[in-house]
PDB file of C-alpha atoms and ligand atoms in Angstrom:
ATOM      1  CA  MET A   1       0.109  -0.080   0.166  1.00 97.00           C
ATOM      2  CA  VAL A   2       2.640   2.503   0.961  1.00 97.00           C
ATOM      3  CA  ASP A   3       4.482   1.725  -2.761  1.00 97.00           C
ATOM      4  CA  ALA A   4       1.234   2.401  -4.342  1.00 97.00           C
ATOM      5  CA  LEU A   5       0.679   6.002  -2.045  1.00 98.00           C
ATOM      6  CA  ARG A   6       4.778   6.369  -3.034  1.00 98.00           C
ATOM      7  CA  HIS A   7       3.687   6.074  -7.142  1.00 97.00           C
ATOM      8  CA  ARG A   8       0.853   8.305  -7.138  1.00 97.00           C
ATOM      9  CA  GLY A   9       3.192  11.020  -5.641  1.00 97.00           C
ATOM     10  CA  ILE A  10       2.887  11.115  -2.155  1.00 98.00           C
ATOM     11  CA  SER A  11       6.702  11.912  -0.496  1.00 98.00           C
ATOM     12  CA  ASP A  12       6.010  13.116   3.099  1.00 98.00           C
ATOM     13  CA  GLU A  13       7.976  10.377   4.966  1.00 98.00           C
ATOM     14  CA  ALA A  14       6.435  10.889   8.338  1.00 98.00           C
ATOM     15  CA  VAL A  15       3.242  10.360   6.507  1.00 98.00           C
ATOM     16  CA  LEU A  16       4.185   7.166   4.565  1.00 98.00           C
ATOM     17  CA  ALA A  17       5.483   5.787   7.681  1.00 98.00           C
ATOM     18  CA  ALA A  18       2.465   6.420   9.753  1.00 98.00           C
ATOM     19  CA  MET A  19       0.635   4.775   7.077  1.00 98.00           C
ATOM     20  CA  ALA A  20       2.839   1.550   7.399  1.00 98.00           C
ATOM     21  CA  ALA A  21       2.876   1.293  11.168  1.00 98.00           C
ATOM     22  CA  VAL A  22      -1.508   1.706  11.428  1.00 98.00           C
ATOM     23  CA  PRO A  23      -3.180  -1.672  10.215  1.00 97.00           C
ATOM     24  CA  ARG A  24      -5.656  -0.821   8.261  1.00 98.00           C
ATOM     25  CA  HIS A  25      -7.421  -4.237   8.310  1.00 97.00           C
ATOM     26  CA  PHE A  26      -8.794  -3.300  12.024  1.00 97.00           C
ATOM     27  CA  PHE A  27     -10.681  -0.606  10.576  1.00 98.00           C
ATOM     28  CA  LEU A  28     -12.419  -2.396   7.972  1.00 96.00           C
ATOM     29  CA  ASP A  29     -15.680  -4.643   7.609  1.00 94.00           C
ATOM     30  CA  LYS A  30     -14.627  -8.312   8.019  1.00 93.00           C
ATOM     31  CA  ASP A  31     -16.135  -8.750   4.424  1.00 94.00           C
ATOM     32  CA  PHE A  32     -13.899  -6.907   3.407  1.00 96.00           C
ATOM     33  CA  VAL A  33     -10.303  -7.666   5.336  1.00 95.00           C
ATOM     34  CA  GLU A  34      -8.546  -9.253   2.692  1.00 97.00           C
ATOM     35  CA  HIS A  35      -8.402  -5.899   0.534  1.00 97.00           C
ATOM     36  CA  ALA A  36      -7.135  -4.058   3.392  1.00 97.00           C
ATOM     37  CA  TYR A  37      -4.382  -2.669   1.798  1.00 98.00           C
ATOM     38  CA  GLU A  38      -5.665  -1.731  -1.696  1.00 97.00           C
ATOM     39  CA  ASP A  39      -5.659   1.944  -2.517  1.00 96.00           C
ATOM     40  CA  LYS A  40      -9.275   2.258  -2.488  1.00 97.00           C
ATOM     41  CA  ALA A  41     -12.635   3.016  -0.093  1.00 97.00           C
ATOM     42  CA  PHE A  42     -14.680   0.451   1.091  1.00 97.00           C
ATOM     43  CA  PRO A  43     -18.305   0.477   2.404  1.00 97.00           C
ATOM     44  CA  ILE A  44     -18.612   0.595   6.870  1.00 96.00           C
ATOM     45  CA  ALA A  45     -21.091   0.627   8.961  1.00 95.00           C
ATOM     46  CA  CYS A  46     -24.170   3.595   8.400  1.00 95.00           C
ATOM     47  CA  ASP A  47     -23.656   3.234   4.676  1.00 95.00           C
ATOM     48  CA  GLN A  48     -20.609   5.684   5.348  1.00 97.00           C
ATOM     49  CA  THR A  49     -17.368   4.784   3.706  1.00 97.00           C
ATOM     50  CA  ILE A  50     -13.658   4.297   5.090  1.00 97.00           C
ATOM     51  CA  SER A  51     -11.362   6.850   2.768  1.00 97.00           C
ATOM     52  CA  GLN A  52      -9.018   5.659   0.517  1.00 97.00           C
ATOM     53  CA  PRO A  53      -5.790   5.433   1.433  1.00 98.00           C
ATOM     54  CA  PHE A  54      -4.588   8.007  -1.100  1.00 98.00           C
ATOM     55  CA  THR A  55      -6.852  10.357  -0.048  1.00 98.00           C
ATOM     56  CA  VAL A  56      -6.033  10.086   3.621  1.00 98.00           C
ATOM     57  CA  ALA A  57      -2.478  10.462   2.966  1.00 98.00           C
ATOM     58  CA  TYR A  58      -3.070  13.477   1.161  1.00 98.00           C
ATOM     59  CA  GLN A  59      -5.254  15.152   3.446  1.00 98.00           C
ATOM     60  CA  THR A  60      -2.669  14.136   6.063  1.00 98.00           C
ATOM     61  CA  VAL A  61       0.162  15.651   4.040  1.00 98.00           C
ATOM     62  CA  LEU A  62      -1.788  19.088   3.855  1.00 98.00           C
ATOM     63  CA  LEU A  63      -2.465  19.357   7.587  1.00 98.00           C
ATOM     64  CA  ASN A  64       1.793  19.273   8.069  1.00 98.00           C
ATOM     65  CA  ILE A  65       0.901  17.441  11.642  1.00 98.00           C
ATOM     66  CA  LYS A  66       3.456  18.341  14.378  1.00 98.00           C
ATOM     67  CA  ASN A  67       3.838  16.357  17.343  1.00 98.00           C
ATOM     68  CA  GLY A  68       1.370  17.838  19.992  1.00 98.00           C
ATOM     69  CA  ASP A  69      -1.167  19.614  17.582  1.00 98.00           C
ATOM     70  CA  ARG A  70      -4.278  19.677  18.503  1.00 98.00           C
ATOM     71  CA  VAL A  71      -6.336  18.346  15.504  1.00 99.00           C
ATOM     72  CA  LEU A  72     -10.596  18.645  15.106  1.00 99.00           C
ATOM     73  CA  GLU A  73     -11.748  15.696  12.781  1.00 98.00           C
ATOM     74  CA  ILE A  74     -15.078  16.027  11.038  1.00 98.00           C
ATOM     75  CA  GLY A  75     -16.370  12.262  10.088  1.00 98.00           C
ATOM     76  CA  THR A  76     -14.777  10.199  12.711  1.00 98.00           C
ATOM     77  CA  GLY A  77     -16.152   7.307   9.961  1.00 98.00           C
ATOM     78  CA  SER A  78     -13.985   3.798  10.608  1.00 98.00           C
ATOM     79  CA  GLY A  79     -11.549   5.513  13.103  1.00 98.00           C
ATOM     80  CA  TYR A  80      -8.704   4.910  10.247  1.00 98.00           C
ATOM     81  CA  GLN A  81      -7.952   9.071   9.585  1.00 98.00           C
ATOM     82  CA  ALA A  82      -8.004   9.488  13.543  1.00 98.00           C
ATOM     83  CA  ALA A  83      -5.633   6.969  14.044  1.00 98.00           C
ATOM     84  CA  ILE A  84      -3.288   7.952  11.592  1.00 98.00           C
ATOM     85  CA  LEU A  85      -3.449  11.371  12.852  1.00 98.00           C
ATOM     86  CA  ALA A  86      -2.440  10.250  16.339  1.00 98.00           C
ATOM     87  CA  ALA A  87       0.310   8.077  15.055  1.00 98.00           C
ATOM     88  CA  LEU A  88       2.109  11.498  14.185  1.00 98.00           C
ATOM     89  CA  GLY A  89       1.613  12.667  17.535  1.00 98.00           C
ATOM     90  CA  ALA A  90      -1.382  14.768  17.208  1.00 98.00           C
ATOM     91  CA  LYS A  91      -4.115  15.284  20.086  1.00 98.00           C
ATOM     92  CA  VAL A  92      -7.288  13.918  18.080  1.00 99.00           C
ATOM     93  CA  PHE A  93     -10.978  15.215  18.754  1.00 99.00           C
ATOM     94  CA  THR A  94     -12.983  13.440  16.352  1.00 98.00           C
ATOM     95  CA  VAL A  95     -16.681  14.323  15.678  1.00 98.00           C
ATOM     96  CA  GLU A  96     -19.086  11.659  13.922  1.00 98.00           C
ATOM     97  CA  ARG A  97     -22.802  12.508  13.255  1.00 98.00           C
ATOM     98  CA  GLN A  98     -24.118   8.590  12.806  1.00 98.00           C
ATOM     99  CA  GLU A  99     -24.660   6.808  16.630  1.00 98.00           C
ATOM    100  CA  GLY A 100     -23.882   3.706  15.441  1.00 97.00           C
ATOM    101  CA  LEU A 101     -20.652   4.382  14.054  1.00 97.00           C
ATOM    102  CA  TYR A 102     -19.950   6.472  16.937  1.00 98.00           C
ATOM    103  CA  PHE A 103     -19.909   3.747  19.338  1.00 98.00           C
ATOM    104  CA  GLN A 104     -18.475   1.251  17.313  1.00 98.00           C
ATOM    105  CA  THR A 105     -15.392   3.148  16.533  1.00 98.00           C
ATOM    106  CA  LYS A 106     -15.010   4.676  20.074  1.00 98.00           C
ATOM    107  CA  LYS A 107     -15.032   1.325  21.202  1.00 98.00           C
ATOM    108  CA  LEU A 108     -12.509   0.083  18.080  1.00 98.00           C
ATOM    109  CA  LEU A 109     -10.158   2.848  19.079  1.00 98.00           C
ATOM    110  CA  ASP A 110     -10.356   2.480  23.174  1.00 98.00           C
ATOM    111  CA  GLU A 111      -9.780  -1.515  22.380  1.00 98.00           C
ATOM    112  CA  LEU A 112      -6.785  -0.612  19.996  1.00 98.00           C
ATOM    113  CA  GLY A 113      -5.118   1.630  22.292  1.00 98.00           C
ATOM    114  CA  PHE A 114      -5.229   5.054  20.959  1.00 98.00           C
ATOM    115  CA  LYS A 115      -5.456   7.034  23.991  1.00 97.00           C
ATOM    116  CA  THR A 116      -4.968  10.247  22.425  1.00 98.00           C
ATOM    117  CA  VAL A 117      -8.261  10.011  20.208  1.00 98.00           C
ATOM    118  CA  LYS A 118     -11.598  11.160  21.796  1.00 98.00           C
ATOM    119  CA  CYS A 119     -14.720  10.639  20.171  1.00 98.00           C
ATOM    120  CA  PHE A 120     -17.595  13.065  20.295  1.00 98.00           C
ATOM    121  CA  PHE A 121     -20.804  12.094  19.061  1.00 98.00           C
ATOM    122  CA  ARG A 122     -22.498  15.165  17.201  1.00 97.00           C
ATOM    123  CA  ASP A 123     -23.168  17.190  13.972  1.00 98.00           C
ATOM    124  CA  GLY A 124     -19.794  18.621  13.371  1.00 98.00           C
ATOM    125  CA  SER A 125     -21.195  21.562  11.137  1.00 97.00           C
ATOM    126  CA  LYS A 126     -20.877  23.536  14.209  1.00 97.00           C
ATOM    127  CA  GLY A 127     -17.230  22.054  15.370  1.00 98.00           C
ATOM    128  CA  LEU A 128     -16.041  21.713  18.726  1.00 98.00           C
ATOM    129  CA  ALA A 129     -16.205  24.800  20.646  1.00 98.00           C
ATOM    130  CA  GLU A 130     -15.139  23.424  23.817  1.00 98.00           C
ATOM    131  CA  LYS A 131     -12.179  22.432  22.619  1.00 98.00           C
ATOM    132  CA  ALA A 132     -11.521  25.113  20.573  1.00 98.00           C
ATOM    133  CA  PRO A 133      -8.670  26.351  19.043  1.00 98.00           C
ATOM    134  CA  PHE A 134      -7.243  23.716  16.866  1.00 99.00           C
ATOM    135  CA  ASP A 135      -3.599  23.609  15.295  1.00 99.00           C
ATOM    136  CA  LYS A 136      -5.510  21.717  12.357  1.00 99.00           C
ATOM    137  CA  ILE A 137      -9.086  20.751  11.413  1.00 99.00           C
ATOM    138  CA  ILE A 138      -9.825  17.679   8.678  1.00 99.00           C
ATOM    139  CA  VAL A 139     -13.042  17.222   7.081  1.00 98.00           C
ATOM    140  CA  THR A 140     -13.368  13.677   5.989  1.00 98.00           C
ATOM    141  CA  ALA A 141     -16.788  14.283   3.920  1.00 98.00           C
ATOM    142  CA  GLY A 142     -17.827  16.235   1.215  1.00 98.00           C
ATOM    143  CA  ALA A 143     -19.440  19.505   2.210  1.00 97.00           C
ATOM    144  CA  PRO A 144     -21.150  22.013  -0.088  1.00 96.00           C
ATOM    145  CA  VAL A 145     -19.790  25.181   1.919  1.00 97.00           C
ATOM    146  CA  VAL A 146     -17.258  25.602   4.413  1.00 98.00           C
ATOM    147  CA  PRO A 147     -18.603  26.016   7.880  1.00 98.00           C
ATOM    148  CA  GLU A 148     -17.878  29.435   9.197  1.00 97.00           C
ATOM    149  CA  PRO A 149     -17.575  27.646  12.592  1.00 98.00           C
ATOM    150  CA  LEU A 150     -14.710  25.859  11.627  1.00 98.00           C
ATOM    151  CA  LYS A 151     -13.042  28.671  10.303  1.00 98.00           C
ATOM    152  CA  ALA A 152     -13.792  30.190  13.706  1.00 98.00           C
ATOM    153  CA  GLN A 153     -12.460  27.518  15.978  1.00 98.00           C
ATOM    154  CA  LEU A 154      -8.838  27.401  13.997  1.00 98.00           C
ATOM    155  CA  ALA A 155      -5.762  28.885  16.040  1.00 98.00           C
ATOM    156  CA  MET A 156      -3.517  31.487  14.607  1.00 98.00           C
ATOM    157  CA  GLY A 157      -1.798  30.011  11.696  1.00 98.00           C
ATOM    158  CA  GLY A 158      -3.932  26.849  12.174  1.00 98.00           C
ATOM    159  CA  ILE A 159      -4.824  24.662   8.728  1.00 98.00           C
ATOM    160  CA  LEU A 160      -8.457  23.561   7.890  1.00 98.00           C
ATOM    161  CA  VAL A 161      -8.406  20.874   5.119  1.00 99.00           C
ATOM    162  CA  ILE A 162     -11.995  20.402   3.390  1.00 98.00           C
ATOM    163  CA  PRO A 163     -13.348  18.700   0.470  1.00 98.00           C
ATOM    164  CA  VAL A 164     -16.197  21.369  -0.668  1.00 98.00           C
ATOM    165  CA  GLY A 165     -18.825  20.989  -3.452  1.00 97.00           C
ATOM    166  CA  GLU A 166     -21.644  18.855  -4.546  1.00 94.00           C
ATOM    167  CA  SER A 167     -21.252  15.718  -6.506  1.00 92.00           C
ATOM    168  CA  VAL A 168     -17.222  16.068  -6.552  1.00 97.00           C
ATOM    169  CA  GLN A 169     -15.558  17.974  -4.209  1.00 98.00           C
ATOM    170  CA  ARG A 170     -12.219  20.530  -4.679  1.00 98.00           C
ATOM    171  CA  MET A 171      -9.968  19.709  -1.937  1.00 98.00           C
ATOM    172  CA  MET A 172      -9.245  23.313   0.072  1.00 98.00           C
ATOM    173  CA  LYS A 173      -6.245  24.226   2.204  1.00 98.00           C
ATOM    174  CA  ILE A 174      -7.106  27.115   4.275  1.00 98.00           C
ATOM    175  CA  THR A 175      -4.973  28.649   6.374  1.00 98.00           C
ATOM    176  CA  ARG A 176      -5.624  31.474   9.483  1.00 98.00           C
ATOM    177  CA  ILE A 177      -3.341  33.928   8.607  1.00 98.00           C
ATOM    178  CA  SER A 178      -4.559  36.480  11.556  1.00 98.00           C
ATOM    179  CA  ALA A 179      -8.527  37.253  13.569  1.00 96.00           C
ATOM    180  CA  THR A 180      -9.363  38.087  10.423  1.00 96.00           C
ATOM    181  CA  GLU A 181      -7.501  36.840   7.420  1.00 98.00           C
ATOM    182  CA  PHE A 182      -7.580  33.639   5.999  1.00 98.00           C
ATOM    183  CA  GLN A 183      -5.395  32.545   2.750  1.00 98.00           C
ATOM    184  CA  GLU A 184      -7.577  29.581   0.562  1.00 98.00           C
ATOM    185  CA  GLU A 185      -5.767  27.202  -2.155  1.00 98.00           C
ATOM    186  CA  ARG A 186      -7.632  25.076  -4.352  1.00 98.00           C
ATOM    187  CA  LEU A 187      -6.423  21.499  -4.848  1.00 98.00           C
ATOM    188  CA  GLU A 188      -7.499  18.715  -6.685  1.00 97.00           C
ATOM    189  CA  ASN A 189     -10.640  16.956  -7.278  1.00 98.00           C
ATOM    190  CA  PHE A 190     -12.224  14.265  -4.981  1.00 98.00           C
ATOM    191  CA  ARG A 191     -15.313  12.264  -3.982  1.00 97.00           C
ATOM    192  CA  PHE A 192     -15.962  11.942  -0.537  1.00 97.00           C
ATOM    193  CA  VAL A 193     -19.820  10.673   1.236  1.00 96.00           C
ATOM    194  CA  PRO A 194     -21.969  13.868   1.646  1.00 97.00           C
ATOM    195  CA  PHE A 195     -21.533  16.088   4.783  1.00 97.00           C
ATOM    196  CA  LEU A 196     -24.815  16.115   6.285  1.00 97.00           C
ATOM    197  CA  GLU A 197     -26.515  18.645   9.160  1.00 95.00           C
ATOM    198  CA  GLY A 198     -27.754  17.313  12.152  1.00 96.00           C
ATOM    199  CA  VAL A 199     -26.994  13.823  14.115  1.00 97.00           C
ATOM    200  CA  SER A 200     -28.715  10.434  13.085  1.00 97.00           C
ATOM    201  CA  ARG A 201     -29.383   7.798  15.302  1.00 93.00           C
ATOM    202  CA  LYS A 202     -30.050   4.935  12.567  1.00 79.00           C
TER     203      LYS A 202
HETATM  204  N1  SAH B 301     -12.321   9.491   8.311  1.00 79.60           N
HETATM  205  C1  SAH B 301     -13.595   8.481   7.946  1.00 79.60           C
HETATM  206  C2  SAH B 301     -14.217   9.037   6.426  1.00 79.60           C
HETATM  207  C3  SAH B 301     -15.392   8.258   7.113  1.00 79.60           C
HETATM  208  S1  SAH B 301     -16.572   8.933   5.903  1.00 79.60           S
HETATM  209  C4  SAH B 301     -12.100   7.381   7.805  1.00 79.60           C
HETATM  210  O1  SAH B 301     -11.158   7.270   7.933  1.00 79.60           O
HETATM  211  O2  SAH B 301     -13.161   6.453   8.102  1.00 79.60           O
HETATM  212  C5  SAH B 301     -16.874  10.178   6.203  1.00 79.60           C
HETATM  213  C6  SAH B 301     -17.899  10.581   7.995  1.00 79.60           C
HETATM  214  O3  SAH B 301     -18.725  11.665   7.768  1.00 79.60           O
HETATM  215  C7  SAH B 301     -18.519   9.563   7.502  1.00 79.60           C
HETATM  216  O4  SAH B 301     -19.157   8.493   9.131  1.00 79.60           O
HETATM  217  C8  SAH B 301     -20.415  10.668   8.322  1.00 79.60           C
HETATM  218  O5  SAH B 301     -21.306   9.940   8.872  1.00 79.60           O
HETATM  219  C9  SAH B 301     -19.336  11.543   8.420  1.00 79.60           C
HETATM  220  N2  SAH B 301     -20.434  13.096   8.540  1.00 79.60           N
HETATM  221  C10 SAH B 301     -21.001  13.402   7.706  1.00 79.60           C
HETATM  222  N3  SAH B 301     -21.355  14.443   8.256  1.00 79.60           N
HETATM  223  C11 SAH B 301     -20.904  14.897   9.590  1.00 79.60           C
HETATM  224  C12 SAH B 301     -21.114  15.825  10.181  1.00 79.60           C
HETATM  225  N4  SAH B 301     -22.109  16.962   9.865  1.00 79.60           N
HETATM  226  N5  SAH B 301     -20.896  15.705  11.498  1.00 79.60           N
HETATM  227  C13 SAH B 301     -20.277  14.782  11.720  1.00 79.60           C
HETATM  228  N6  SAH B 301     -19.952  13.670  11.061  1.00 79.60           N
HETATM  229  C14 SAH B 301     -20.342  13.590   9.650  1.00 79.60           C
END
């Protein structure tokens, strides 16, 4: 899997080492375990998907994680992206709107010993005000627009990585320059599951 990522242009050695260290097969439904190290997305509970390894690597490189960074993730899903951030030394706060996935993934991350990942069940469009500010924020679902609370919860110099768009999303890297100024970079296109408002208890 790491060779495939290098082949697709991922060259950040710290990110590649984290992806080599975290076993992806723990984060997949048992039906897909034999495919865990293919560069593909797969279905998980609640009609969601575990992101493709290339996408995880791409977003993680953009975040430029430093040891001890406080990182907010919107869209816990399988927990794989959160585990990669933790492996890079981040203190991770991850938010999920599907109750079933929240419980399942919180249990898994506890069992696997990821003590620096804290899980929250709520609508991430409002961010996580009580734990702000964050050095980095990552959104792992396709958002129609950039939610203002996420920008407001960035520390000065902080980075928000978010895929923006309806059926196809453009990856955006937004850096907070000052209290009122943000620098935006529009990067490549991806396809994510939709970013939805409110929570689901199904
Ligand atoms: N990071 C995950 C990707 C899962 S797919 C992984 O590594 O597996 C995206 C997830 O975002 C889904 O589980 C979906 O339920 C969640 N999501 C979508 N909109 C959300 C919102 N407003 N708040 C919190 N989670 C959301």
